Amino acid sequence: MARNVRRGSGRLVRVIALALVCALAALPSFAGVAQVKLKLPLKPRLPLRGNERIALAPFVIATEAEKARDKRLQNVDLQAEFQRFLKKQIEKKTKLEIVSVPPELKLPTQNLSELGRSTEFWRALGAQTGAEILVSGSLEFRVEDRSGYKTEEYVSPIDSRTYYRQVYVEQTGFLFDIVFLVFDGRSGEKILQDEFKDFRQTGGRRADELQGLFENLFSLENQILNLFVARDRDAERYLFTD
Amino acid sequence: MKKAALVLGAALVAAGCSSYARTEKAQTQISFGSVVARRGLWREAAFRFEKAIEKEPNNARAHNNLAVALEAGGEFAKALAEYKRALELDPNDTYIRRNYARFAEFYTSYTRTTGKATGGS
């Protein structure tokens, strides 16, 4: 009996060894492709030295008129929240020096194209604050009720067949759209205009607006900072292994 | 048990010998290059892929791998030329096509920020 067991285990070892030999022999013939991760640099969108003085002017709030109608927008001070977010990110992740703008500063127009052409206004603000770079633009934040009926697939436990049914799904969407206008503080000329958009959808009809806003902002963080400083971007590529 | 160990040892020696015999082949250089690349040694990998191209100038896989290694090293203009060459040699390879498409997307935005092609050439 003991001899049989020993013979059996010996056979098992031989089988494993043979399998290993086969695997080793087969190694070079595996048509291989491996996925590798690269960190690619993203150059800053603005040609800066990196230590310029920057002033954050107010942004045009595109949804200001809707505030009176939409209660959920009333809970969010978009201007203050965004300025705070931008200031914090610039201070933390760049070497730019933030200079403050007069608290009573009013934009000459609420029209974005006109704002981009208000060279005199920006030159005067640059001279007043000593900022080499001036940032402004427009902000749009919308909370959308995306609840509604959606078609869902389900397999019946009775006859195991697939059926389609309409289900009511409660969802809230948060849309955030920023247009950045960057001006030269000395000449007042617009040096860059760029737009970033983000849309987030969460379950539930009564999702928190402020939380939604910051979800949008954090997802745009890399792109926003890339205006001023170099950032990394993860990328995947295929590499042939033989 | 001893027999199994002997068989395994012989197999390892045989595998080693076979790879030694092929060190001059482009395939061996690609294989070794891909191993070091996955460990993040991109310069060594690029050197290996260049060697493979020396052996087989029309090897699309070697050109693709060299392009990836150059891209990892920030030499984007050279990487672009290698991706193009790889695609020219094997226009139907899915992996080369995907790599080229992804690189092209990145490279377009990269050059858009500087207004000119930069990086390594």
mmCIF file with all atom_site columns, N, CA and C in Angstrom, chain A residues 36-43 222 226 230-237, chain B residues 42 67-76 79 83 99 101-110:
data_model
loop_
_atom_site.group_PDB
_atom_site.id
_atom_site.type_symbol
_atom_site.label_atom_id
_atom_site.label_alt_id
_atom_site.label_comp_id
_atom_site.label_asym_id
_atom_site.label_entity_id
_atom_site.label_seq_id
_atom_site.pdbx_PDB_ins_code
_atom_site.Cartn_x
_atom_site.Cartn_y
_atom_site.Cartn_z
_atom_site.occupancy
_atom_site.B_iso_or_equiv
_atom_site.pdbx_formal_charge
_atom_site.auth_seq_id
_atom_site.auth_comp_id
_atom_site.auth_asym_id
_atom_site.auth_atom_id
_atom_site.pdbx_PDB_model_num
ATOM 1   N N  . VAL A 1 36  ? 2.375  48.369 -21.411 1.00 0.00 ? 36  VAL A N  1
ATOM 2   C CA . VAL A 1 36  ? 3.243  49.093 -20.477 1.00 0.00 ? 36  VAL A CA 1
ATOM 3   C C  . VAL A 1 36  ? 2.662  50.481 -20.199 1.00 0.00 ? 36  VAL A C  1
ATOM 4   N N  . LYS A 1 37  ? 2.964  50.959 -19.003 1.00 0.00 ? 37  LYS A N  1
ATOM 5   C CA . LYS A 1 37  ? 2.464  52.288 -18.627 1.00 0.00 ? 37  LYS A CA 1
ATOM 6   C C  . LYS A 1 37  ? 3.583  53.310 -18.737 1.00 0.00 ? 37  LYS A C  1
ATOM 7   N N  . LEU A 1 38  ? 3.265  54.432 -19.342 1.00 0.00 ? 38  LEU A N  1
ATOM 8   C CA . LEU A 1 38  ? 4.245  55.506 -19.474 1.00 0.00 ? 38  LEU A CA 1
ATOM 9   C C  . LEU A 1 38  ? 3.719  56.747 -18.772 1.00 0.00 ? 38  LEU A C  1
ATOM 10  N N  . LYS A 1 39  ? 4.634  57.560 -18.312 1.00 0.00 ? 39  LYS A N  1
ATOM 11  C CA . LYS A 1 39  ? 4.240  58.866 -17.767 1.00 0.00 ? 39  LYS A CA 1
ATOM 12  C C  . LYS A 1 39  ? 4.702  59.907 -18.778 1.00 0.00 ? 39  LYS A C  1
ATOM 13  N N  . LEU A 1 40  ? 3.735  60.526 -19.435 1.00 0.00 ? 40  LEU A N  1
ATOM 14  C CA . LEU A 1 40  ? 4.095  61.487 -20.459 1.00 0.00 ? 40  LEU A CA 1
ATOM 15  C C  . LEU A 1 40  ? 3.956  62.909 -19.930 1.00 0.00 ? 40  LEU A C  1
ATOM 16  N N  . PRO A 1 41  ? 4.924  63.739 -20.250 1.00 0.00 ? 41  PRO A N  1
ATOM 17  C CA . PRO A 1 41  ? 4.841  65.117 -19.742 1.00 0.00 ? 41  PRO A CA 1
ATOM 18  C C  . PRO A 1 41  ? 3.867  65.960 -20.550 1.00 0.00 ? 41  PRO A C  1
ATOM 19  N N  . LEU A 1 42  ? 3.159  66.787 -19.870 1.00 0.00 ? 42  LEU A N  1
ATOM 20  C CA . LEU A 1 42  ? 2.288  67.753 -20.549 1.00 0.00 ? 42  LEU A CA 1
ATOM 21  C C  . LEU A 1 42  ? 2.866  69.126 -20.263 1.00 0.00 ? 42  LEU A C  1
ATOM 22  N N  . LYS A 1 43  ? 3.300  69.789 -21.300 1.00 0.00 ? 43  LYS A N  1
ATOM 23  C CA . LYS A 1 43  ? 3.893  71.114 -21.102 1.00 0.00 ? 43  LYS A CA 1
ATOM 24  C C  . LYS A 1 43  ? 2.823  72.114 -20.688 1.00 0.00 ? 43  LYS A C  1
ATOM 25  N N  . ASN A 1 222 ? -6.268 68.580 -13.029 1.00 0.00 ? 222 ASN A N  1
ATOM 26  C CA . ASN A 1 222 ? -5.039 68.399 -13.808 1.00 0.00 ? 222 ASN A CA 1
ATOM 27  C C  . ASN A 1 222 ? -5.004 69.323 -15.027 1.00 0.00 ? 222 ASN A C  1
ATOM 28  N N  . ASN A 1 226 ? -2.519 72.477 -15.642 1.00 0.00 ? 226 ASN A N  1
ATOM 29  C CA . ASN A 1 226 ? -1.666 72.374 -16.829 1.00 0.00 ? 226 ASN A CA 1
ATOM 30  C C  . ASN A 1 226 ? -1.602 73.690 -17.629 1.00 0.00 ? 226 ASN A C  1
ATOM 31  N N  . ALA A 1 230 ? 3.785  72.284 -15.810 1.00 0.00 ? 230 ALA A N  1
ATOM 32  C CA . ALA A 1 230 ? 3.845  70.983 -16.491 1.00 0.00 ? 230 ALA A CA 1
ATOM 33  C C  . ALA A 1 230 ? 3.179  69.920 -15.612 1.00 0.00 ? 230 ALA A C  1
ATOM 34  N N  . ARG A 1 231 ? 2.488  69.024 -16.235 1.00 0.00 ? 231 ARG A N  1
ATOM 35  C CA . ARG A 1 231 ? 1.836  67.935 -15.503 1.00 0.00 ? 231 ARG A CA 1
ATOM 36  C C  . ARG A 1 231 ? 2.188  66.618 -16.180 1.00 0.00 ? 231 ARG A C  1
ATOM 37  N N  . ASP A 1 232 ? 1.942  65.545 -15.480 1.00 0.00 ? 232 ASP A N  1
ATOM 38  C CA . ASP A 1 232 ? 2.161  64.213 -16.046 1.00 0.00 ? 232 ASP A CA 1
ATOM 39  C C  . ASP A 1 232 ? 0.844  63.628 -16.487 1.00 0.00 ? 232 ASP A C  1
ATOM 40  N N  . ARG A 1 233 ? 0.933  62.775 -17.476 1.00 0.00 ? 233 ARG A N  1
ATOM 41  C CA . ARG A 1 233 ? -0.279 62.102 -17.918 1.00 0.00 ? 233 ARG A CA 1
ATOM 42  C C  . ARG A 1 233 ? 0.052  60.618 -18.091 1.00 0.00 ? 233 ARG A C  1
ATOM 43  N N  . ASP A 1 234 ? -0.773 59.763 -17.543 1.00 0.00 ? 234 ASP A N  1
ATOM 44  C CA . ASP A 1 234 ? -0.545 58.319 -17.686 1.00 0.00 ? 234 ASP A CA 1
ATOM 45  C C  . ASP A 1 234 ? -0.987 57.874 -19.068 1.00 0.00 ? 234 ASP A C  1
ATOM 46  N N  . ALA A 1 235 ? -0.173 57.028 -19.663 1.00 0.00 ? 235 ALA A N  1
ATOM 47  C CA . ALA A 1 235 ? -0.524 56.508 -20.988 1.00 0.00 ? 235 ALA A CA 1
ATOM 48  C C  . ALA A 1 235 ? -0.161 55.027 -21.059 1.00 0.00 ? 235 ALA A C  1
ATOM 49  N N  . GLU A 1 236 ? -0.882 54.312 -21.879 1.00 0.00 ? 236 GLU A N  1
ATOM 50  C CA . GLU A 1 236 ? -0.592 52.874 -22.041 1.00 0.00 ? 236 GLU A CA 1
ATOM 51  C C  . GLU A 1 236 ? -0.213 52.604 -23.492 1.00 0.00 ? 236 GLU A C  1
ATOM 52  N N  . ARG A 1 237 ? 0.791  51.761 -23.643 1.00 0.00 ? 237 ARG A N  1
ATOM 53  C CA . ARG A 1 237 ? 1.240  51.374 -24.994 1.00 0.00 ? 237 ARG A CA 1
ATOM 54  C C  . ARG A 1 237 ? 1.466  49.864 -25.046 1.00 0.00 ? 237 ARG A C  1
ATOM 55  N N  . TRP B 2 42  ? 14.318 52.131 -19.826 1.00 0.00 ? 42  TRP B N  1
ATOM 56  C CA . TRP B 2 42  ? 13.954 52.477 -21.204 1.00 0.00 ? 42  TRP B CA 1
ATOM 57  C C  . TRP B 2 42  ? 15.145 52.750 -22.108 1.00 0.00 ? 42  TRP B C  1
ATOM 58  N N  . ALA B 2 67  ? 9.831  52.905 -30.825 1.00 0.00 ? 67  ALA B N  1
ATOM 59  C CA . ALA B 2 67  ? 9.003  54.112 -30.705 1.00 0.00 ? 67  ALA B CA 1
ATOM 60  C C  . ALA B 2 67  ? 8.488  54.281 -29.277 1.00 0.00 ? 67  ALA B C  1
ATOM 61  N N  . VAL B 2 68  ? 8.040  53.183 -28.683 1.00 0.00 ? 68  VAL B N  1
ATOM 62  C CA . VAL B 2 68  ? 7.528  53.247 -27.294 1.00 0.00 ? 68  VAL B CA 1
ATOM 63  C C  . VAL B 2 68  ? 8.656  53.665 -26.348 1.00 0.00 ? 68  VAL B C  1
ATOM 64  N N  . ALA B 2 69  ? 9.833  53.070 -26.549 1.00 0.00 ? 69  ALA B N  1
ATOM 65  C CA . ALA B 2 69  ? 10.974 53.390 -25.670 1.00 0.00 ? 69  ALA B CA 1
ATOM 66  C C  . ALA B 2 69  ? 11.373 54.860 -25.823 1.00 0.00 ? 69  ALA B C  1
ATOM 67  N N  . LEU B 2 70  ? 11.353 55.346 -27.049 1.00 0.00 ? 70  LEU B N  1
ATOM 68  C CA . LEU B 2 70  ? 11.711 56.752 -27.278 1.00 0.00 ? 70  LEU B CA 1
ATOM 69  C C  . LEU B 2 70  ? 10.671 57.679 -26.660 1.00 0.00 ? 70  LEU B C  1
ATOM 70  N N  . GLU B 2 71  ? 9.424  57.277 -26.771 1.00 0.00 ? 71  GLU B N  1
ATOM 71  C CA . GLU B 2 71  ? 8.327  58.067 -26.197 1.00 0.00 ? 71  GLU B CA 1
ATOM 72  C C  . GLU B 2 71  ? 8.486  58.134 -24.676 1.00 0.00 ? 71  GLU B C  1
ATOM 73  N N  . ALA B 2 72  ? 8.826  56.996 -24.091 1.00 0.00 ? 72  ALA B N  1
ATOM 74  C CA . ALA B 2 72  ? 9.009  56.958 -22.631 1.00 0.00 ? 72  ALA B CA 1
ATOM 75  C C  . ALA B 2 72  ? 10.158 57.860 -22.210 1.00 0.00 ? 72  ALA B C  1
ATOM 76  N N  . GLY B 2 73  ? 11.140 58.006 -23.094 1.00 0.00 ? 73  GLY B N  1
ATOM 77  C CA . GLY B 2 73  ? 12.292 58.855 -22.790 1.00 0.00 ? 73  GLY B CA 1
ATOM 78  C C  . GLY B 2 73  ? 12.089 60.313 -23.182 1.00 0.00 ? 73  GLY B C  1
ATOM 79  N N  . GLY B 2 74  ? 10.918 60.640 -23.684 1.00 0.00 ? 74  GLY B N  1
ATOM 80  C CA . GLY B 2 74  ? 10.605 62.032 -24.027 1.00 0.00 ? 74  GLY B CA 1
ATOM 81  C C  . GLY B 2 74  ? 11.097 62.454 -25.397 1.00 0.00 ? 74  GLY B C  1
ATOM 82  N N  . GLU B 2 75  ? 11.570 61.500 -26.196 1.00 0.00 ? 75  GLU B N  1
ATOM 83  C CA . GLU B 2 75  ? 12.055 61.855 -27.539 1.00 0.00 ? 75  GLU B CA 1
ATOM 84  C C  . GLU B 2 75  ? 10.912 61.662 -28.536 1.00 0.00 ? 75  GLU B C  1
ATOM 85  N N  . PHE B 2 76  ? 9.997  62.589 -28.505 1.00 0.00 ? 76  PHE B N  1
ATOM 86  C CA . PHE B 2 76  ? 8.729  62.410 -29.217 1.00 0.00 ? 76  PHE B CA 1
ATOM 87  C C  . PHE B 2 76  ? 8.850  62.477 -30.744 1.00 0.00 ? 76  PHE B C  1
ATOM 88  N N  . ALA B 2 79  ? 10.198 59.291 -31.832 1.00 0.00 ? 79  ALA B N  1
ATOM 89  C CA . ALA B 2 79  ? 9.171  58.257 -31.616 1.00 0.00 ? 79  ALA B CA 1
ATOM 90  C C  . ALA B 2 79  ? 8.155  58.288 -32.756 1.00 0.00 ? 79  ALA B C  1
ATOM 91  N N  . TYR B 2 83  ? 7.133  55.176 -35.101 1.00 0.00 ? 83  TYR B N  1
ATOM 92  C CA . TYR B 2 83  ? 5.739  54.682 -35.201 1.00 0.00 ? 83  TYR B CA 1
ATOM 93  C C  . TYR B 2 83  ? 5.312  54.647 -36.666 1.00 0.00 ? 83  TYR B C  1
ATOM 94  N N  . ASN B 2 99  ? -1.223 51.928 -30.866 1.00 0.00 ? 99  ASN B N  1
ATOM 95  C CA . ASN B 2 99  ? -0.129 52.728 -30.301 1.00 0.00 ? 99  ASN B CA 1
ATOM 96  C C  . ASN B 2 99  ? 0.018  54.047 -31.046 1.00 0.00 ? 99  ASN B C  1
ATOM 97  N N  . ALA B 2 101 ? -2.187 55.624 -32.869 1.00 0.00 ? 101 ALA B N  1
ATOM 98  C CA . ALA B 2 101 ? -3.342 56.508 -32.647 1.00 0.00 ? 101 ALA B CA 1
ATOM 99  C C  . ALA B 2 101 ? -3.242 57.219 -31.303 1.00 0.00 ? 101 ALA B C  1
ATOM 100 N N  . ARG B 2 102 ? -2.875 56.457 -30.273 1.00 0.00 ? 102 ARG B N  1
ATOM 101 C CA . ARG B 2 102 ? -2.753 57.058 -28.929 1.00 0.00 ? 102 ARG B CA 1
ATOM 102 C C  . ARG B 2 102 ? -1.623 58.082 -28.893 1.00 0.00 ? 102 ARG B C  1
ATOM 103 N N  . PHE B 2 103 ? -0.518 57.712 -29.535 1.00 0.00 ? 103 PHE B N  1
ATOM 104 C CA . PHE B 2 103 ? 0.617  58.645 -29.549 1.00 0.00 ? 103 PHE B CA 1
ATOM 105 C C  . PHE B 2 103 ? 0.241  59.917 -30.314 1.00 0.00 ? 103 PHE B C  1
ATOM 106 N N  . ALA B 2 104 ? -0.422 59.733 -31.449 1.00 0.00 ? 104 ALA B N  1
ATOM 107 C CA . ALA B 2 104 ? -0.787 60.886 -32.279 1.00 0.00 ? 104 ALA B CA 1
ATOM 108 C C  . ALA B 2 104 ? -1.660 61.858 -31.487 1.00 0.00 ? 104 ALA B C  1
ATOM 109 N N  . GLU B 2 105 ? -2.576 61.310 -30.706 1.00 0.00 ? 105 GLU B N  1
ATOM 110 C CA . GLU B 2 105 ? -3.467 62.164 -29.896 1.00 0.00 ? 105 GLU B CA 1
ATOM 111 C C  . GLU B 2 105 ? -2.648 62.969 -28.886 1.00 0.00 ? 105 GLU B C  1
ATOM 112 N N  . PHE B 2 106 ? -1.730 62.268 -28.217 1.00 0.00 ? 106 PHE B N  1
ATOM 113 C CA . PHE B 2 106 ? -0.884 62.955 -27.234 1.00 0.00 ? 106 PHE B CA 1
ATOM 114 C C  . PHE B 2 106 ? 0.006  63.988 -27.917 1.00 0.00 ? 106 PHE B C  1
ATOM 115 N N  . TYR B 2 107 ? 0.644  63.571 -29.009 1.00 0.00 ? 107 TYR B N  1
ATOM 116 C CA . TYR B 2 107 ? 1.633  64.419 -29.671 1.00 0.00 ? 107 TYR B CA 1
ATOM 117 C C  . TYR B 2 107 ? 1.001  65.687 -30.235 1.00 0.00 ? 107 TYR B C  1
ATOM 118 N N  . THR B 2 108 ? -0.234 65.554 -30.702 1.00 0.00 ? 108 THR B N  1
ATOM 119 C CA . THR B 2 108 ? -0.927 66.726 -31.237 1.00 0.00 ? 108 THR B CA 1
ATOM 120 C C  . THR B 2 108 ? -1.121 67.767 -30.145 1.00 0.00 ? 108 THR B C  1
ATOM 121 N N  . SER B 2 109 ? -1.598 67.300 -28.977 1.00 0.00 ? 109 SER B N  1
ATOM 122 C CA . SER B 2 109 ? -1.822 68.271 -27.896 1.00 0.00 ? 109 SER B CA 1
ATOM 123 C C  . SER B 2 109 ? -0.501 68.795 -27.361 1.00 0.00 ? 109 SER B C  1
ATOM 124 N N  . TYR B 2 110 ? 0.513  67.950 -27.389 1.00 0.00 ? 110 TYR B N  1
ATOM 125 C CA . TYR B 2 110 ? 1.835  68.361 -26.892 1.00 0.00 ? 110 TYR B CA 1
ATOM 126 C C  . TYR B 2 110 ? 2.427  69.460 -27.766 1.00 0.00 ? 110 TYR B C  1
#
